[in-house]
Amino acid sequence: MPKVCGIELKGSEAILAIVEADDSGQHFINIEPKKIKIGDDESTDAVQSFFDSFKNYVTDNHIDKVVIKKRNKNGAKSGGGVSFKLEALIQLNGVSEVVFVSGQGISASHKKDNFELLGGINRYQEAAFMSASFYLRKNT
């Protein structure tokens, strides 16, 4: 049964939601931390700390796949520079493969068949959860 960590990058933090799929459906795994934040993104120690925290999170929770919700690279609603730095650090984790899903794909899937927001999910985790759930819908 695959265990997927959905991520939404906002500002200087990665919002996390783990979803596991089995024969009975998808299950949200409610564990801490629910966010990993970088301190001063210009500090080598802070960057290394974020990287180590994320890598340990993936290892400790036996994550099979990391799914990041894509952000615009330019324009009015583009992601900030720090979030792209976090994205690169996540991609370099060396433990789990990282894939990207589009907000448009998530929305289209949600319109077709509503995502069931499972108990224990905080409102701020919804996009991360929907990213993981969308990936599992397409690939299991």
mmCIF file of the C-alpha atoms, coordinates in Angstrom:
data_MODEL
# 
_entry.id   MODEL 
# 
loop_
_atom_site.group_PDB 
_atom_site.id 
_atom_site.type_symbol 
_atom_site.label_atom_id 
_atom_site.label_alt_id 
_atom_site.label_comp_id 
_atom_site.label_asym_id 
_atom_site.label_entity_id 
_atom_site.label_seq_id 
_atom_site.pdbx_PDB_ins_code 
_atom_site.Cartn_x 
_atom_site.Cartn_y 
_atom_site.Cartn_z 
_atom_site.occupancy 
_atom_site.B_iso_or_equiv 
_atom_site.pdbx_formal_charge 
_atom_site.auth_seq_id 
_atom_site.auth_comp_id 
_atom_site.auth_asym_id 
_atom_site.auth_atom_id 
_atom_site.pdbx_PDB_model_num 
ATOM 1   C CA . MET A 1 1   ? 0.000   0.000  0.000   1.00 0.00 ? 1   MET A CA 1 
ATOM 2   C CA . PRO A 1 2   ? 1.612   3.261  -1.127  1.00 0.00 ? 2   PRO A CA 1 
ATOM 3   C CA . LYS A 1 3   ? 2.181   6.044  1.373   1.00 0.00 ? 3   LYS A CA 1 
ATOM 4   C CA . VAL A 1 4   ? 2.250   9.486  -0.228  1.00 0.00 ? 4   VAL A CA 1 
ATOM 5   C CA . CYS A 1 5   ? 3.180   12.843 1.276   1.00 0.00 ? 5   CYS A CA 1 
ATOM 6   C CA . GLY A 1 6   ? 1.354   15.736 -0.353  1.00 0.00 ? 6   GLY A CA 1 
ATOM 7   C CA . ILE A 1 7   ? 2.997   19.136 -0.054  1.00 0.00 ? 7   ILE A CA 1 
ATOM 8   C CA . GLU A 1 8   ? 1.849   22.674 -0.593  1.00 0.00 ? 8   GLU A CA 1 
ATOM 9   C CA . LEU A 1 9   ? 4.633   25.255 -0.462  1.00 0.00 ? 9   LEU A CA 1 
ATOM 10  C CA . LYS A 1 10  ? 3.576   28.606 0.968   1.00 0.00 ? 10  LYS A CA 1 
ATOM 11  C CA . GLY A 1 11  ? 6.068   31.306 1.735   1.00 0.00 ? 11  GLY A CA 1 
ATOM 12  C CA . SER A 1 12  ? 8.805   29.794 3.852   1.00 0.00 ? 12  SER A CA 1 
ATOM 13  C CA . GLU A 1 13  ? 7.046   26.586 4.856   1.00 0.00 ? 13  GLU A CA 1 
ATOM 14  C CA . ALA A 1 14  ? 6.131   23.199 3.480   1.00 0.00 ? 14  ALA A CA 1 
ATOM 15  C CA . ILE A 1 15  ? 2.636   22.121 4.511   1.00 0.00 ? 15  ILE A CA 1 
ATOM 16  C CA . LEU A 1 16  ? 2.467   18.330 4.745   1.00 0.00 ? 16  LEU A CA 1 
ATOM 17  C CA . ALA A 1 17  ? -0.262  15.688 4.540   1.00 0.00 ? 17  ALA A CA 1 
ATOM 18  C CA . ILE A 1 18  ? 0.350   11.939 4.409   1.00 0.00 ? 18  ILE A CA 1 
ATOM 19  C CA . VAL A 1 19  ? -2.200  9.754  2.643   1.00 0.00 ? 19  VAL A CA 1 
ATOM 20  C CA . GLU A 1 20  ? -2.047  5.981  2.424   1.00 0.00 ? 20  GLU A CA 1 
ATOM 21  C CA . ALA A 1 21  ? -4.058  3.841  0.014   1.00 0.00 ? 21  ALA A CA 1 
ATOM 22  C CA . ASP A 1 22  ? -5.200  0.261  0.444   1.00 0.00 ? 22  ASP A CA 1 
ATOM 23  C CA . ASP A 1 23  ? -8.039  -1.940 -0.800  1.00 0.00 ? 23  ASP A CA 1 
ATOM 24  C CA . SER A 1 24  ? -10.574 -0.080 1.346   1.00 0.00 ? 24  SER A CA 1 
ATOM 25  C CA . GLY A 1 25  ? -9.612  3.379  0.037   1.00 0.00 ? 25  GLY A CA 1 
ATOM 26  C CA . GLN A 1 26  ? -7.478  6.301  1.115   1.00 0.00 ? 26  GLN A CA 1 
ATOM 27  C CA . HIS A 1 27  ? -6.546  7.098  4.699   1.00 0.00 ? 27  HIS A CA 1 
ATOM 28  C CA . PHE A 1 28  ? -5.130  10.332 6.109   1.00 0.00 ? 28  PHE A CA 1 
ATOM 29  C CA . ILE A 1 29  ? -2.288  9.735  8.563   1.00 0.00 ? 29  ILE A CA 1 
ATOM 30  C CA . ASN A 1 30  ? -2.448  12.440 11.195  1.00 0.00 ? 30  ASN A CA 1 
ATOM 31  C CA . ILE A 1 31  ? 1.077   12.920 12.513  1.00 0.00 ? 31  ILE A CA 1 
ATOM 32  C CA . GLU A 1 32  ? 3.375   15.755 13.501  1.00 0.00 ? 32  GLU A CA 1 
ATOM 33  C CA . PRO A 1 33  ? 4.875   17.841 12.136  1.00 0.00 ? 33  PRO A CA 1 
ATOM 34  C CA . LYS A 1 34  ? 2.231   19.163 9.787   1.00 0.00 ? 34  LYS A CA 1 
ATOM 35  C CA . LYS A 1 35  ? 4.521   21.950 8.589   1.00 0.00 ? 35  LYS A CA 1 
ATOM 36  C CA . ILE A 1 36  ? 8.262   22.316 8.193   1.00 0.00 ? 36  ILE A CA 1 
ATOM 37  C CA . LYS A 1 37  ? 9.441   25.903 8.123   1.00 0.00 ? 37  LYS A CA 1 
ATOM 38  C CA . ILE A 1 38  ? 12.776  27.325 7.078   1.00 0.00 ? 38  ILE A CA 1 
ATOM 39  C CA . GLY A 1 39  ? 14.185  30.076 9.260   1.00 0.00 ? 39  GLY A CA 1 
ATOM 40  C CA . ASP A 1 40  ? 16.506  32.519 7.511   1.00 0.00 ? 40  ASP A CA 1 
ATOM 41  C CA . ASP A 1 41  ? 16.743  31.163 3.968   1.00 0.00 ? 41  ASP A CA 1 
ATOM 42  C CA . GLU A 1 42  ? 20.068  32.981 3.538   1.00 0.00 ? 42  GLU A CA 1 
ATOM 43  C CA . SER A 1 43  ? 21.599  31.058 6.438   1.00 0.00 ? 43  SER A CA 1 
ATOM 44  C CA . THR A 1 44  ? 23.389  27.859 5.485   1.00 0.00 ? 44  THR A CA 1 
ATOM 45  C CA . ASP A 1 45  ? 22.513  26.392 8.885   1.00 0.00 ? 45  ASP A CA 1 
ATOM 46  C CA . ALA A 1 46  ? 18.791  27.115 8.406   1.00 0.00 ? 46  ALA A CA 1 
ATOM 47  C CA . VAL A 1 47  ? 18.807  25.630 4.892   1.00 0.00 ? 47  VAL A CA 1 
ATOM 48  C CA . GLN A 1 48  ? 20.618  22.515 6.157   1.00 0.00 ? 48  GLN A CA 1 
ATOM 49  C CA . SER A 1 49  ? 18.184  22.249 9.076   1.00 0.00 ? 49  SER A CA 1 
ATOM 50  C CA . PHE A 1 50  ? 15.175  22.341 6.725   1.00 0.00 ? 50  PHE A CA 1 
ATOM 51  C CA . PHE A 1 51  ? 16.767  19.719 4.482   1.00 0.00 ? 51  PHE A CA 1 
ATOM 52  C CA . ASP A 1 52  ? 17.602  17.426 7.410   1.00 0.00 ? 52  ASP A CA 1 
ATOM 53  C CA . SER A 1 53  ? 14.127  17.846 8.946   1.00 0.00 ? 53  SER A CA 1 
ATOM 54  C CA . PHE A 1 54  ? 12.407  16.983 5.675   1.00 0.00 ? 54  PHE A CA 1 
ATOM 55  C CA . LYS A 1 55  ? 14.667  14.039 4.923   1.00 0.00 ? 55  LYS A CA 1 
ATOM 56  C CA . ASN A 1 56  ? 14.115  12.651 8.439   1.00 0.00 ? 56  ASN A CA 1 
ATOM 57  C CA . TYR A 1 57  ? 10.349  13.145 8.071   1.00 0.00 ? 57  TYR A CA 1 
ATOM 58  C CA . VAL A 1 58  ? 10.300  11.128 4.835   1.00 0.00 ? 58  VAL A CA 1 
ATOM 59  C CA . THR A 1 59  ? 12.563  8.413  6.268   1.00 0.00 ? 59  THR A CA 1 
ATOM 60  C CA . ASP A 1 60  ? 10.830  8.117  9.650   1.00 0.00 ? 60  ASP A CA 1 
ATOM 61  C CA . ASN A 1 61  ? 7.360   7.929  8.072   1.00 0.00 ? 61  ASN A CA 1 
ATOM 62  C CA . HIS A 1 62  ? 8.350   5.503  5.276   1.00 0.00 ? 62  HIS A CA 1 
ATOM 63  C CA . ILE A 1 63  ? 7.065   7.783  2.509   1.00 0.00 ? 63  ILE A CA 1 
ATOM 64  C CA . ASP A 1 64  ? 6.972   6.094  -0.906  1.00 0.00 ? 64  ASP A CA 1 
ATOM 65  C CA . LYS A 1 65  ? 6.308   9.218  -2.968  1.00 0.00 ? 65  LYS A CA 1 
ATOM 66  C CA . VAL A 1 66  ? 6.364   12.971 -2.391  1.00 0.00 ? 66  VAL A CA 1 
ATOM 67  C CA . VAL A 1 67  ? 3.790   14.972 -4.361  1.00 0.00 ? 67  VAL A CA 1 
ATOM 68  C CA . ILE A 1 68  ? 4.192   18.732 -4.657  1.00 0.00 ? 68  ILE A CA 1 
ATOM 69  C CA . LYS A 1 69  ? 1.393   20.984 -5.852  1.00 0.00 ? 69  LYS A CA 1 
ATOM 70  C CA . LYS A 1 70  ? 2.856   23.071 -8.682  1.00 0.00 ? 70  LYS A CA 1 
ATOM 71  C CA . ARG A 1 71  ? 3.041   26.836 -8.380  1.00 0.00 ? 71  ARG A CA 1 
ATOM 72  C CA . ASN A 1 72  ? 3.220   29.485 -11.072 1.00 0.00 ? 72  ASN A CA 1 
ATOM 73  C CA . LYS A 1 73  ? 6.786   30.434 -11.910 1.00 0.00 ? 73  LYS A CA 1 
ATOM 74  C CA . ASN A 1 74  ? 5.901   33.953 -13.027 1.00 0.00 ? 74  ASN A CA 1 
ATOM 75  C CA . GLY A 1 75  ? 3.013   36.364 -13.034 1.00 0.00 ? 75  GLY A CA 1 
ATOM 76  C CA . ALA A 1 76  ? 0.806   37.857 -10.346 1.00 0.00 ? 76  ALA A CA 1 
ATOM 77  C CA . LYS A 1 77  ? 0.177   34.578 -8.521  1.00 0.00 ? 77  LYS A CA 1 
ATOM 78  C CA . SER A 1 78  ? 3.673   33.161 -8.811  1.00 0.00 ? 78  SER A CA 1 
ATOM 79  C CA . GLY A 1 79  ? 5.427   31.380 -5.987  1.00 0.00 ? 79  GLY A CA 1 
ATOM 80  C CA . GLY A 1 80  ? 8.034   33.276 -3.987  1.00 0.00 ? 80  GLY A CA 1 
ATOM 81  C CA . GLY A 1 81  ? 11.752  32.694 -4.301  1.00 0.00 ? 81  GLY A CA 1 
ATOM 82  C CA . VAL A 1 82  ? 12.013  30.950 -0.918  1.00 0.00 ? 82  VAL A CA 1 
ATOM 83  C CA . SER A 1 83  ? 9.348   28.415 -1.888  1.00 0.00 ? 83  SER A CA 1 
ATOM 84  C CA . PHE A 1 84  ? 11.357  27.443 -4.972  1.00 0.00 ? 84  PHE A CA 1 
ATOM 85  C CA . LYS A 1 85  ? 14.406  26.966 -2.761  1.00 0.00 ? 85  LYS A CA 1 
ATOM 86  C CA . LEU A 1 86  ? 12.332  24.648 -0.536  1.00 0.00 ? 86  LEU A CA 1 
ATOM 87  C CA . GLU A 1 87  ? 11.150  22.786 -3.628  1.00 0.00 ? 87  GLU A CA 1 
ATOM 88  C CA . ALA A 1 88  ? 14.740  22.117 -4.685  1.00 0.00 ? 88  ALA A CA 1 
ATOM 89  C CA . LEU A 1 89  ? 15.692  20.895 -1.216  1.00 0.00 ? 89  LEU A CA 1 
ATOM 90  C CA . ILE A 1 90  ? 12.695  18.547 -1.191  1.00 0.00 ? 90  ILE A CA 1 
ATOM 91  C CA . GLN A 1 91  ? 13.632  17.208 -4.633  1.00 0.00 ? 91  GLN A CA 1 
ATOM 92  C CA . LEU A 1 92  ? 17.147  16.434 -3.380  1.00 0.00 ? 92  LEU A CA 1 
ATOM 93  C CA . ASN A 1 93  ? 15.925  14.403 -0.380  1.00 0.00 ? 93  ASN A CA 1 
ATOM 94  C CA . GLY A 1 94  ? 17.489  11.185 -1.743  1.00 0.00 ? 94  GLY A CA 1 
ATOM 95  C CA . VAL A 1 95  ? 14.898  8.971  -0.023  1.00 0.00 ? 95  VAL A CA 1 
ATOM 96  C CA . SER A 1 96  ? 11.639  9.285  -1.976  1.00 0.00 ? 96  SER A CA 1 
ATOM 97  C CA . GLU A 1 97  ? 10.853  10.189 -5.548  1.00 0.00 ? 97  GLU A CA 1 
ATOM 98  C CA . VAL A 1 98  ? 9.267   13.620 -5.988  1.00 0.00 ? 98  VAL A CA 1 
ATOM 99  C CA . VAL A 1 99  ? 6.511   14.291 -8.517  1.00 0.00 ? 99  VAL A CA 1 
ATOM 100 C CA . PHE A 1 100 ? 4.446   17.375 -9.291  1.00 0.00 ? 100 PHE A CA 1 
ATOM 101 C CA . VAL A 1 101 ? 0.709   17.751 -9.811  1.00 0.00 ? 101 VAL A CA 1 
ATOM 102 C CA . SER A 1 102 ? -1.072  20.770 -11.228 1.00 0.00 ? 102 SER A CA 1 
ATOM 103 C CA . GLY A 1 103 ? -3.754  22.752 -9.489  1.00 0.00 ? 103 GLY A CA 1 
ATOM 104 C CA . GLN A 1 104 ? -5.852  22.475 -12.661 1.00 0.00 ? 104 GLN A CA 1 
ATOM 105 C CA . GLY A 1 105 ? -5.634  18.669 -12.557 1.00 0.00 ? 105 GLY A CA 1 
ATOM 106 C CA . ILE A 1 106 ? -6.631  18.622 -8.899  1.00 0.00 ? 106 ILE A CA 1 
ATOM 107 C CA . SER A 1 107 ? -9.593  20.948 -9.579  1.00 0.00 ? 107 SER A CA 1 
ATOM 108 C CA . ALA A 1 108 ? -10.795 18.911 -12.569 1.00 0.00 ? 108 ALA A CA 1 
ATOM 109 C CA . SER A 1 109 ? -10.585 15.696 -10.544 1.00 0.00 ? 109 SER A CA 1 
ATOM 110 C CA . HIS A 1 110 ? -12.418 17.352 -7.638  1.00 0.00 ? 110 HIS A CA 1 
ATOM 111 C CA . LYS A 1 111 ? -15.233 18.499 -9.956  1.00 0.00 ? 111 LYS A CA 1 
ATOM 112 C CA . LYS A 1 112 ? -15.553 15.014 -11.427 1.00 0.00 ? 112 LYS A CA 1 
ATOM 113 C CA . ASP A 1 113 ? -15.533 13.219 -8.078  1.00 0.00 ? 113 ASP A CA 1 
ATOM 114 C CA . ASN A 1 114 ? -15.312 15.299 -4.888  1.00 0.00 ? 114 ASN A CA 1 
ATOM 115 C CA . PHE A 1 115 ? -12.366 14.643 -2.607  1.00 0.00 ? 115 PHE A CA 1 
ATOM 116 C CA . GLU A 1 116 ? -13.530 13.329 0.719   1.00 0.00 ? 116 GLU A CA 1 
ATOM 117 C CA . LEU A 1 117 ? -11.730 15.429 3.303   1.00 0.00 ? 117 LEU A CA 1 
ATOM 118 C CA . LEU A 1 118 ? -10.982 12.868 5.958   1.00 0.00 ? 118 LEU A CA 1 
ATOM 119 C CA . GLY A 1 119 ? -11.109 13.503 9.701   1.00 0.00 ? 119 GLY A CA 1 
ATOM 120 C CA . GLY A 1 120 ? -8.092  15.103 11.308  1.00 0.00 ? 120 GLY A CA 1 
ATOM 121 C CA . ILE A 1 121 ? -7.138  17.312 8.375   1.00 0.00 ? 121 ILE A CA 1 
ATOM 122 C CA . ASN A 1 122 ? -6.603  20.947 9.257   1.00 0.00 ? 122 ASN A CA 1 
ATOM 123 C CA . ARG A 1 123 ? -7.963  23.508 6.824   1.00 0.00 ? 123 ARG A CA 1 
ATOM 124 C CA . TYR A 1 124 ? -4.444  24.677 5.942   1.00 0.00 ? 124 TYR A CA 1 
ATOM 125 C CA . GLN A 1 125 ? -3.541  21.073 4.959   1.00 0.00 ? 125 GLN A CA 1 
ATOM 126 C CA . GLU A 1 126 ? -6.347  20.657 2.419   1.00 0.00 ? 126 GLU A CA 1 
ATOM 127 C CA . ALA A 1 127 ? -4.277  21.511 -0.690  1.00 0.00 ? 127 ALA A CA 1 
ATOM 128 C CA . ALA A 1 128 ? -1.479  19.171 0.431   1.00 0.00 ? 128 ALA A CA 1 
ATOM 129 C CA . PHE A 1 129 ? -4.025  16.405 1.106   1.00 0.00 ? 129 PHE A CA 1 
ATOM 130 C CA . MET A 1 130 ? -5.753  16.929 -2.246  1.00 0.00 ? 130 MET A CA 1 
ATOM 131 C CA . SER A 1 131 ? -2.364  16.764 -4.029  1.00 0.00 ? 131 SER A CA 1 
ATOM 132 C CA . ALA A 1 132 ? -1.585  13.385 -2.462  1.00 0.00 ? 132 ALA A CA 1 
ATOM 133 C CA . SER A 1 133 ? -5.112  12.091 -2.983  1.00 0.00 ? 133 SER A CA 1 
ATOM 134 C CA . PHE A 1 134 ? -5.124  13.201 -6.631  1.00 0.00 ? 134 PHE A CA 1 
ATOM 135 C CA . TYR A 1 135 ? -1.823  11.423 -7.247  1.00 0.00 ? 135 TYR A CA 1 
ATOM 136 C CA . LEU A 1 136 ? -3.170  8.213  -5.670  1.00 0.00 ? 136 LEU A CA 1 
ATOM 137 C CA . ARG A 1 137 ? -6.369  8.407  -7.732  1.00 0.00 ? 137 ARG A CA 1 
ATOM 138 C CA . LYS A 1 138 ? -4.338  8.571  -10.912 1.00 0.00 ? 138 LYS A CA 1 
ATOM 139 C CA . ASN A 1 139 ? -1.726  5.963  -9.994  1.00 0.00 ? 139 ASN A CA 1 
ATOM 140 C CA . THR A 1 140 ? -3.322  3.192  -7.912  1.00 0.00 ? 140 THR A CA 1 
# 
